[in-house]
Amino acid sequence: MATATDDRLFGKSIKRREDPRFITGRGRYTDDLKLPGLTYAAFVRSPHAHARIRGIDTAAAKAHPGVVAIFTGKDMTGVNSLPCGWLLPELKVPPHPPLATDVAQYVGDPVAVVIAGDQETALDAAEKVRVDWQVLPSVTNTDKASAPGAAQLHEVAPNNVAFRWQIGDAAATDAAFKSAATVVKKRIVNQRLVANAMEPRACVARYDTATDELTLWVTSQNPHVHRLLMAAFVLGIDEHKVRVIAPDVGGGFGSKIFLYNEETVCSWASRKIHRPIRWTATRREAFQTDAHGRDHITDAELALSKDGKILGLRVKTIANLGAYLSTFAPAVPTYLYGTLLNGVYEMGAIHADVTGVFTNTTPVDAYRGAGRPEAAYLIERMIEAGAAALKMDVAELRKLNFIPKFADGYQTKVALLYDSGDYGAAFDKLLGMLDYKKFRGEQEAARKQGRLLGLGFSTYIEACSIAPSKVVGSLGAQAGLYESGAVRVHPTGKVTVLTGSHSHGQGHETTFAQLVADQLGIPIEHVDIVHGDTGRVAFGMGTYGSRSASVGGTAILMSLNKIKEKAKKIAAHLLEASAKDIEFEKGQFQVRGARDKAVPFGQVALTAYVPHNYPEGLEPGLEETSFYDPSNFCFPFGAHACVVEVDRETGQVKLLRYLAVDDVGNVINPMIVDGMVHGGIAQGVGQAICEGAVYDDASGQLVTGTMMDYAVPKADMLPMYETDRTVTPTLVNPLGIKGAGETGTIAATPAVVNAVVDALAPLGIDHIEIMPLTAQRVWQVIQGAKGAKGPVGAKA
Amino acid sequence: MYPAAFEYHTPTSVKDALGLLGKLGDDAKILAGGHSLIPMMKLRLAQPKHLVDLRKVPGLAGVKEDKGALAIGAMTTHWQVESSSLVKSKLSVLSEVAGLIGDPAVRNLGTVGGSLAHADPAADWPAIMIALGAEMVCEGAKGRRTVKVDDWFKGLMSTALGDDELLVEVRVPLLAAGTGAAYLKFPHPASRFAVVGVAAAVTLDKQGTCTKVGVGVTGAGTKAVRAKGVEAGCTGKKLDAATIEAAAQKAAEGVDVQADLQGSVEYKSHLCRVFAKRALTEAVKRAS
């Protein structure tokens, strides 16, 4: 088991090696690429939420000086629909053409592409493309998608229903509710979010007529998945003739996992015009076309015994999937949501019923956390509403229901087998940092002055490094969920690591190098990390779901172990000893217990490539590749708390404190993990108080379509975070790493909302249905409460 | 985010700029700091054929004290006002207002004159200019004229500035003895424009009676307005908490409050009252 000690790189907060190039403007992003003969694409998009295309007149645009080519969907014969990579039973899969041919299904749906010698010309000419639209009625609201008379999107999906999916035991849950002393029922709306990666999506497609090879540079979190989907499923070209490169990528948050229309069209068109084509999204296009996140409406019921034990949880959710099925959309509100509803609590019974619906909106898919934030928010909101109903302390109710500490496996009521956990320990640590009793005293005093001071908790669990391939395949995944890691030791003892994981902010060039340098006892400067290029890395599944360190890191570790085994044989030969007597310590191979009978790592590397004095029958070279397919998910957990004050006059929420205790198992670089927690909390706070994609009900327009309208959290809205960790290593992988990329996002939203509800508790409020908790919404809740007698479930 | 094609002009005198305006007419837009116009052009919501950039016109930027007022050149950036030691010592509330605009990048390019001529309904400057009784100095082919702030804002992004005129200077009277001024706003969570912003300037005599008051409201309606009802509720009175509270109740009167995602008419009207109360309270504290 790897643990942090003073003389080891594993566990050290070394500075990120990639940052000097990022902060001095030397990053190499897709849009920085310059190629001879480069052309530029501009997409003509639907200005309507739902409209039939009666005709497209490109004559005036084609006549615009500098235009190279214009294509519409009708030109793209032989190109398949954009694929859905997760097929639930009886899932309705409508066609998703890269350019809409008959009907545009959301504002931003592309219908034509204009390619020109420069970007301005492409945009000017795109404005001259005339589309004859027949505007159709639209439906954007999740709740109205299946209402009688709602606009219908796809013939294959009557009532706009894409799927219905259930998990848990309905009969046992019904029985639990019958025996309950208290039942709490709440509507919970988890609003739609926009990912807003700092770098907008971009691609450059270059078809080489000489070699018949296509190279695609694209802002991707998983270039091999892009290659597979693009080559085999959509364009029908040979995979080995396609190279996908995801160079420096400026953030993804899930939105860059998926195969999109634009890179498909540019790849196809490059083969037509025999010139490279670049497209870079504007921020407006990013808002309209990057896959959105969340968008659930849920009716949740919690059954409690009179002493506060959780007897049952019943959940009915409508998940808005948008206009088409994005690449992994069906997995998010099902296997990444329903399976997490057990939380960190012992629950008597659970049943969840999820309906996925189509609407005339941007497709919805995984966004940081992907299903798990929706589950954690629901559970944590219901726990606190339950405590209010029982008039129990929220901390006591949690402690009463925590799954007791376990080291190797806890079977939940919703299929998952948790790996290891000590949920009470993380919560106790948090309560200590908070000084819980003291806070309640301060709150009491503040309330006497009429101040609305509130505290909210969130004791969450999440599932990372989704696996194993066999299981996810049986659940509908069209891909494996392993990872590859190759370690190439050069003759000089320097090391190149080729990983299928992809860094778009995570810091792999630092953490993976730490892991390798730690294992081989060599300076970190001797290690280079290569990722994001199907031409260099054999295969990979990419980065999402907090899987890089736990899955990608373990694949690298497996290769390192193979390297060490082979190197021991070489060293044994050089030392005239038996390989089983050789040990590797502090960068040298030595005869067990004899540090003077040793050869350094570098000498072994050189010998492997200059095998003059070499073991009989052993292949020269020192390079190993491994594929790691985990046996299970990993389950990070933790406890967060937020203290807020609500301005009674304006409804504005101010965060006063934010505390987090996370348990992500072992940690390679604490500073990087802290950074991920910090960023994640900011995103979670954003969902709680300011972010939200809003469509106009009548027109179907996205009215929060710019940074002037859509409020991402700003630094001055956030307090200094108080963070700490507990360490409960997983037994799933040999590194004991659970995953850290999404914890903050998952935990923060319920902590903040719970804090606001607690602040408003003296007014009789025990719930607020809809996020974000903008000042107006909170003010309305306060107004509603003033007029009401006794406790009310406030509606906003 | 590329604007449509346009011709770019950089006159080197007010006269030349006015000449271009006269020649090009409606096809031309004046470019000051560009922080309102350029984003509209990038979204292609505005597609002027000609931009007349004032950056090379000398003498339009800077703050000086002149006859009991601060004379602020139209091309003075928000940051120059925010950081000016003259402003800080003579009329510090202007420095505070400047510091609440956008972010440092916006403040380093956006200009006072550009903002007041553009007349965005959610801009910050209009409220304090109304409260302090500023004057706009406009120059046209026939010479200069001065427009009182109460006659300046005509409607949504519309002012008294003639099509053939430039706004060249803003004159803001210095505070009389016993005067306190404050501007408080409820910022839009995304853009940081004022959802509602209220500025108040209060003059108290030795007995603490309000002898003069100015209250400007921005953000809520299609244009910034003077809150006459609030002013009437204050004048001649001792401004204790109850009086301020009562006077502030009139803050939304005369404001054509617009509903949007940030607030219903009811909520924004309420915010006008809350921020009028808070701005008055702070102004009185500073006056005393």
CSV table of C-alpha atoms in Angstrom, one decimal, chain A residues 232-488:
chain,number,residue,atom,x,y,z
A,232,ALA,CA,-16.3,3.3,-37.1
A,233,PHE,CA,-19.8,4.6,-36.2
A,234,VAL,CA,-20.3,7.8,-38.1
A,235,LEU,CA,-18.1,8.3,-41.1
A,236,GLY,CA,-17.5,4.6,-41.7
A,237,ILE,CA,-13.7,5.0,-42.4
A,238,ASP,CA,-10.9,2.8,-41.2
A,239,GLU,CA,-9.9,3.5,-37.6
A,240,HIS,CA,-6.2,3.1,-38.4
A,241,LYS,CA,-6.4,5.8,-41.0
A,242,VAL,CA,-7.7,8.3,-38.3
A,243,ARG,CA,-5.5,10.1,-35.8
A,244,VAL,CA,-7.2,12.1,-33.1
A,245,ILE,CA,-5.1,14.6,-31.1
A,246,ALA,CA,-6.4,16.4,-28.1
A,247,PRO,CA,-3.6,18.8,-27.3
A,248,ASP,CA,-3.8,21.2,-24.4
A,249,VAL,CA,-7.4,21.4,-23.5
A,250,GLY,CA,-8.8,24.2,-21.3
A,251,GLY,CA,-11.3,22.5,-19.1
A,252,GLY,CA,-14.1,20.1,-19.9
A,253,PHE,CA,-16.3,19.3,-16.9
A,254,GLY,CA,-17.7,16.5,-18.9
A,255,SER,CA,-18.8,18.6,-21.9
A,256,LYS,CA,-15.8,17.5,-24.0
A,257,ILE,CA,-16.4,13.8,-23.6
A,258,PHE,CA,-18.9,13.6,-26.3
A,259,LEU,CA,-18.8,13.4,-30.1
A,260,TYR,CA,-20.3,16.6,-31.5
A,261,ASN,CA,-21.7,17.7,-34.8
A,262,GLU,CA,-19.0,20.1,-35.6
A,263,GLU,CA,-15.9,17.8,-35.6
A,264,THR,CA,-17.9,15.3,-37.5
A,265,VAL,CA,-18.9,17.8,-40.2
A,266,CYS,CA,-15.3,19.2,-40.5
A,267,SER,CA,-13.8,15.7,-40.7
A,268,TRP,CA,-16.2,14.7,-43.4
A,269,ALA,CA,-15.8,18.1,-45.3
A,270,SER,CA,-12.0,18.0,-45.2
A,271,ARG,CA,-12.2,14.7,-47.2
A,272,LYS,CA,-14.4,16.5,-49.7
A,273,ILE,CA,-12.4,19.7,-50.1
A,274,HIS,CA,-9.0,18.2,-49.6
A,275,ARG,CA,-8.0,21.1,-47.3
A,276,PRO,CA,-7.7,21.4,-43.5
A,277,ILE,CA,-10.7,23.0,-41.8
A,278,ARG,CA,-10.8,24.7,-38.4
A,279,TRP,CA,-13.8,25.5,-36.3
A,280,THR,CA,-13.7,27.3,-32.9
A,281,ALA,CA,-16.9,27.9,-31.0
A,282,THR,CA,-17.8,31.3,-29.9
A,283,ARG,CA,-19.0,31.6,-26.3
A,284,ARG,CA,-22.5,32.0,-27.6
A,285,GLU,CA,-22.2,28.7,-29.5
A,286,ALA,CA,-20.8,27.1,-26.4
A,287,PHE,CA,-23.9,28.1,-24.4
A,288,GLN,CA,-26.2,26.8,-27.2
A,289,THR,CA,-24.4,23.6,-28.2
A,290,ASP,CA,-22.1,22.3,-25.5
A,291,ALA,CA,-24.0,19.5,-23.7
A,292,HIS,CA,-25.8,20.9,-20.7
A,293,GLY,CA,-26.0,19.2,-17.3
A,294,ARG,CA,-28.6,18.1,-14.8
A,295,ASP,CA,-32.3,19.2,-15.4
A,296,HIS,CA,-34.3,16.9,-13.2
A,297,ILE,CA,-37.7,17.3,-11.7
A,298,THR,CA,-38.2,14.8,-8.8
A,299,ASP,CA,-40.8,13.9,-6.4
A,300,ALA,CA,-39.1,12.4,-3.4
A,301,GLU,CA,-40.5,10.7,-0.3
A,302,LEU,CA,-38.6,9.7,2.8
A,303,ALA,CA,-40.1,7.3,5.3
A,304,LEU,CA,-38.8,7.6,8.9
A,305,SER,CA,-39.4,5.7,12.1
A,306,LYS,CA,-40.4,7.7,15.1
A,307,ASP,CA,-36.9,7.5,16.5
A,308,GLY,CA,-35.4,8.7,13.2
A,309,LYS,CA,-34.3,5.6,11.4
A,310,ILE,CA,-34.6,5.8,7.6
A,311,LEU,CA,-37.1,3.1,6.6
A,312,GLY,CA,-37.5,4.0,2.9
A,313,LEU,CA,-36.8,6.3,0.1
A,314,ARG,CA,-39.1,6.6,-2.9
A,315,VAL,CA,-38.0,8.7,-5.9
A,316,LYS,CA,-39.8,9.6,-9.1
A,317,THR,CA,-37.7,11.6,-11.5
A,318,ILE,CA,-38.2,13.2,-14.9
A,319,ALA,CA,-34.9,13.8,-16.6
A,320,ASN,CA,-34.7,16.2,-19.5
A,321,LEU,CA,-32.3,14.8,-22.2
A,322,GLY,CA,-32.7,17.7,-24.6
A,323,ALA,CA,-33.4,17.4,-28.3
A,324,TYR,CA,-31.2,14.3,-29.1
A,325,LEU,CA,-29.4,11.6,-27.2
A,326,SER,CA,-25.9,12.9,-26.5
A,327,THR,CA,-23.1,10.3,-26.4
A,328,PHE,CA,-23.6,9.0,-22.8
A,329,ALA,CA,-26.8,10.8,-21.9
A,330,PRO,CA,-28.9,7.8,-20.9
A,331,ALA,CA,-26.4,6.6,-18.3
A,332,VAL,CA,-26.4,9.9,-16.3
A,333,PRO,CA,-29.9,9.9,-14.8
A,334,THR,CA,-29.9,6.1,-14.4
A,335,TYR,CA,-26.8,4.2,-13.5
A,336,LEU,CA,-25.0,7.3,-12.3
A,337,TYR,CA,-28.0,8.6,-10.3
A,338,GLY,CA,-30.4,5.9,-9.2
A,339,THR,CA,-27.6,3.7,-8.0
A,340,LEU,CA,-26.3,6.4,-5.7
A,341,LEU,CA,-29.6,6.9,-3.8
A,342,ASN,CA,-28.4,4.9,-0.8
A,343,GLY,CA,-26.1,7.7,0.2
A,344,VAL,CA,-24.0,7.1,3.3
A,345,TYR,CA,-27.0,5.8,5.2
A,346,GLU,CA,-28.5,2.5,6.2
A,347,MET,CA,-31.8,2.5,4.4
A,348,GLY,CA,-34.6,0.0,4.8
A,349,ALA,CA,-35.7,0.1,1.2
A,350,ILE,CA,-35.3,2.2,-1.9
A,351,HIS,CA,-37.2,2.5,-5.2
A,352,ALA,CA,-36.5,4.9,-8.0
A,353,ASP,CA,-38.4,5.4,-11.2
A,354,VAL,CA,-36.8,7.6,-13.9
A,355,THR,CA,-38.3,8.8,-17.1
A,356,GLY,CA,-36.1,10.4,-19.7
A,357,VAL,CA,-37.7,12.9,-22.0
A,358,PHE,CA,-36.9,14.8,-25.1
A,359,THR,CA,-37.4,18.5,-25.3
A,360,ASN,CA,-36.4,21.3,-27.8
A,361,THR,CA,-33.3,22.1,-25.9
A,362,THR,CA,-29.6,21.6,-26.1
A,363,PRO,CA,-28.8,17.9,-25.4
A,364,VAL,CA,-28.0,17.1,-21.8
A,365,ASP,CA,-25.2,14.8,-20.8
A,366,ALA,CA,-22.6,14.3,-18.1
A,367,TYR,CA,-21.5,17.5,-16.3
A,368,ARG,CA,-19.1,17.4,-13.4
A,369,GLY,CA,-20.5,14.8,-11.0
A,370,ALA,CA,-23.0,13.5,-13.6
A,371,GLY,CA,-26.0,12.0,-11.8
A,372,ARG,CA,-24.2,11.8,-8.5
A,373,PRO,CA,-24.8,15.5,-7.6
A,374,GLU,CA,-28.4,15.0,-8.4
A,375,ALA,CA,-28.5,12.0,-6.0
A,376,ALA,CA,-26.5,13.6,-3.3
A,377,TYR,CA,-28.6,16.8,-3.5
A,378,LEU,CA,-31.9,14.8,-3.2
A,379,ILE,CA,-30.7,12.7,-0.3
A,380,GLU,CA,-29.2,15.5,1.7
A,381,ARG,CA,-32.1,17.8,1.2
A,382,MET,CA,-34.5,15.0,2.2
A,383,ILE,CA,-32.4,14.2,5.3
A,384,GLU,CA,-32.6,17.8,6.5
A,385,ALA,CA,-36.3,18.1,5.6
A,386,GLY,CA,-36.8,14.8,7.6
A,387,ALA,CA,-34.9,16.2,10.6
A,388,ALA,CA,-37.2,19.3,10.5
A,389,ALA,CA,-40.3,17.1,10.4
A,390,LEU,CA,-39.0,15.0,13.3
A,391,LYS,CA,-37.8,18.1,15.1
A,392,MET,CA,-34.4,16.4,15.4
A,393,ASP,CA,-31.0,17.8,15.1
A,394,VAL,CA,-29.6,17.4,11.6
A,395,ALA,CA,-26.3,16.1,12.9
A,396,GLU,CA,-27.9,13.6,15.2
A,397,LEU,CA,-30.2,12.3,12.5
A,398,ARG,CA,-27.2,11.7,10.3
A,399,LYS,CA,-25.2,10.0,13.0
A,400,LEU,CA,-28.1,7.8,13.8
A,401,ASN,CA,-28.3,6.5,10.2
A,402,PHE,CA,-24.7,6.4,9.0
A,403,ILE,CA,-23.5,3.0,7.6
A,404,PRO,CA,-21.0,1.9,10.3
A,405,LYS,CA,-17.3,1.9,9.5
A,406,PHE,CA,-16.4,-1.0,7.1
A,407,ALA,CA,-13.1,-1.9,5.4
A,408,ASP,CA,-14.1,-4.3,2.6
A,409,GLY,CA,-17.6,-4.0,1.1
A,410,TYR,CA,-21.1,-2.8,1.9
A,411,GLN,CA,-24.0,-3.9,-0.3
A,412,THR,CA,-26.4,-1.1,-0.9
A,413,LYS,CA,-30.1,-1.5,-1.8
A,414,VAL,CA,-29.5,-0.1,-5.3
A,415,ALA,CA,-27.0,-2.5,-6.7
A,416,LEU,CA,-23.7,-0.9,-5.8
A,417,LEU,CA,-21.1,-2.6,-3.5
A,418,TYR,CA,-19.3,0.2,-1.6
A,419,ASP,CA,-15.6,-0.4,-1.3
A,420,SER,CA,-14.6,1.1,2.1
A,421,GLY,CA,-15.9,3.8,4.3
A,422,ASP,CA,-15.9,5.6,7.6
A,423,TYR,CA,-18.6,8.2,7.2
A,424,GLY,CA,-19.0,9.1,10.8
A,425,ALA,CA,-15.3,9.9,11.2
A,426,ALA,CA,-15.3,12.4,8.4
A,427,PHE,CA,-18.4,14.0,9.9
A,428,ASP,CA,-17.0,14.1,13.4
A,429,LYS,CA,-13.9,15.8,12.0
A,430,LEU,CA,-16.1,18.4,10.3
A,431,LEU,CA,-18.1,19.0,13.4
A,432,GLY,CA,-14.9,19.6,15.3
A,433,MET,CA,-13.6,22.1,12.7
A,434,LEU,CA,-17.0,23.9,12.8
A,435,ASP,CA,-17.3,23.8,16.6
A,436,TYR,CA,-20.9,22.8,16.1
A,437,LYS,CA,-22.2,23.5,19.6
A,438,LYS,CA,-20.7,26.9,19.6
A,439,PHE,CA,-22.2,27.7,16.2
A,440,ARG,CA,-25.7,26.8,17.3
A,441,GLY,CA,-25.2,29.2,20.2
A,442,GLU,CA,-24.2,32.0,17.9
A,443,GLN,CA,-27.1,31.2,15.6
A,444,GLU,CA,-29.5,31.4,18.6
A,445,ALA,CA,-28.1,34.8,19.5
A,446,ALA,CA,-28.3,36.0,15.9
A,447,ARG,CA,-31.9,34.9,15.5
A,448,LYS,CA,-32.8,36.9,18.6
A,449,GLN,CA,-31.5,39.9,16.8
A,450,GLY,CA,-33.7,39.0,13.7
A,451,ARG,CA,-30.7,37.9,11.7
A,452,LEU,CA,-31.2,34.9,9.3
A,453,LEU,CA,-28.1,32.8,10.0
A,454,GLY,CA,-28.0,29.2,8.7
A,455,LEU,CA,-25.9,26.1,8.7
A,456,GLY,CA,-26.2,23.3,6.2
A,457,PHE,CA,-24.5,19.9,6.0
A,458,SER,CA,-23.8,17.6,3.2
A,459,THR,CA,-22.5,14.1,4.0
A,460,TYR,CA,-22.1,12.7,0.6
A,461,ILE,CA,-20.9,9.6,-1.3
A,462,GLU,CA,-20.0,9.3,-4.9
A,463,ALA,CA,-18.8,6.7,-7.3
A,464,CYS,CA,-15.6,7.1,-9.3
A,465,SER,CA,-13.7,5.1,-11.8
A,466,ILE,CA,-16.8,3.5,-13.2
A,467,ALA,CA,-16.1,-0.2,-13.9
A,468,PRO,CA,-15.7,-3.1,-14.6
A,469,SER,CA,-16.1,-3.3,-18.3
A,470,LYS,CA,-18.1,-6.5,-18.2
A,471,VAL,CA,-20.6,-5.0,-15.8
A,472,VAL,CA,-21.1,-1.7,-17.5
A,473,GLY,CA,-21.4,-3.5,-20.8
A,474,SER,CA,-24.3,-5.5,-19.4
A,475,LEU,CA,-25.9,-2.2,-18.3
A,476,GLY,CA,-25.8,-0.8,-21.8
A,477,ALA,CA,-22.4,0.8,-22.2
A,478,GLN,CA,-21.1,0.5,-25.7
A,479,ALA,CA,-17.5,0.9,-24.5
A,480,GLY,CA,-15.1,-0.7,-22.0
A,481,LEU,CA,-14.0,1.3,-19.0
A,482,TYR,CA,-10.5,0.2,-18.5
A,483,GLU,CA,-7.4,2.3,-19.1
A,484,SER,CA,-4.0,1.8,-20.7
A,485,GLY,CA,-0.6,2.9,-19.4
A,486,ALA,CA,2.7,2.3,-21.1
A,487,VAL,CA,6.1,3.0,-19.5
A,488,ARG,CA,9.0,3.4,-21.9
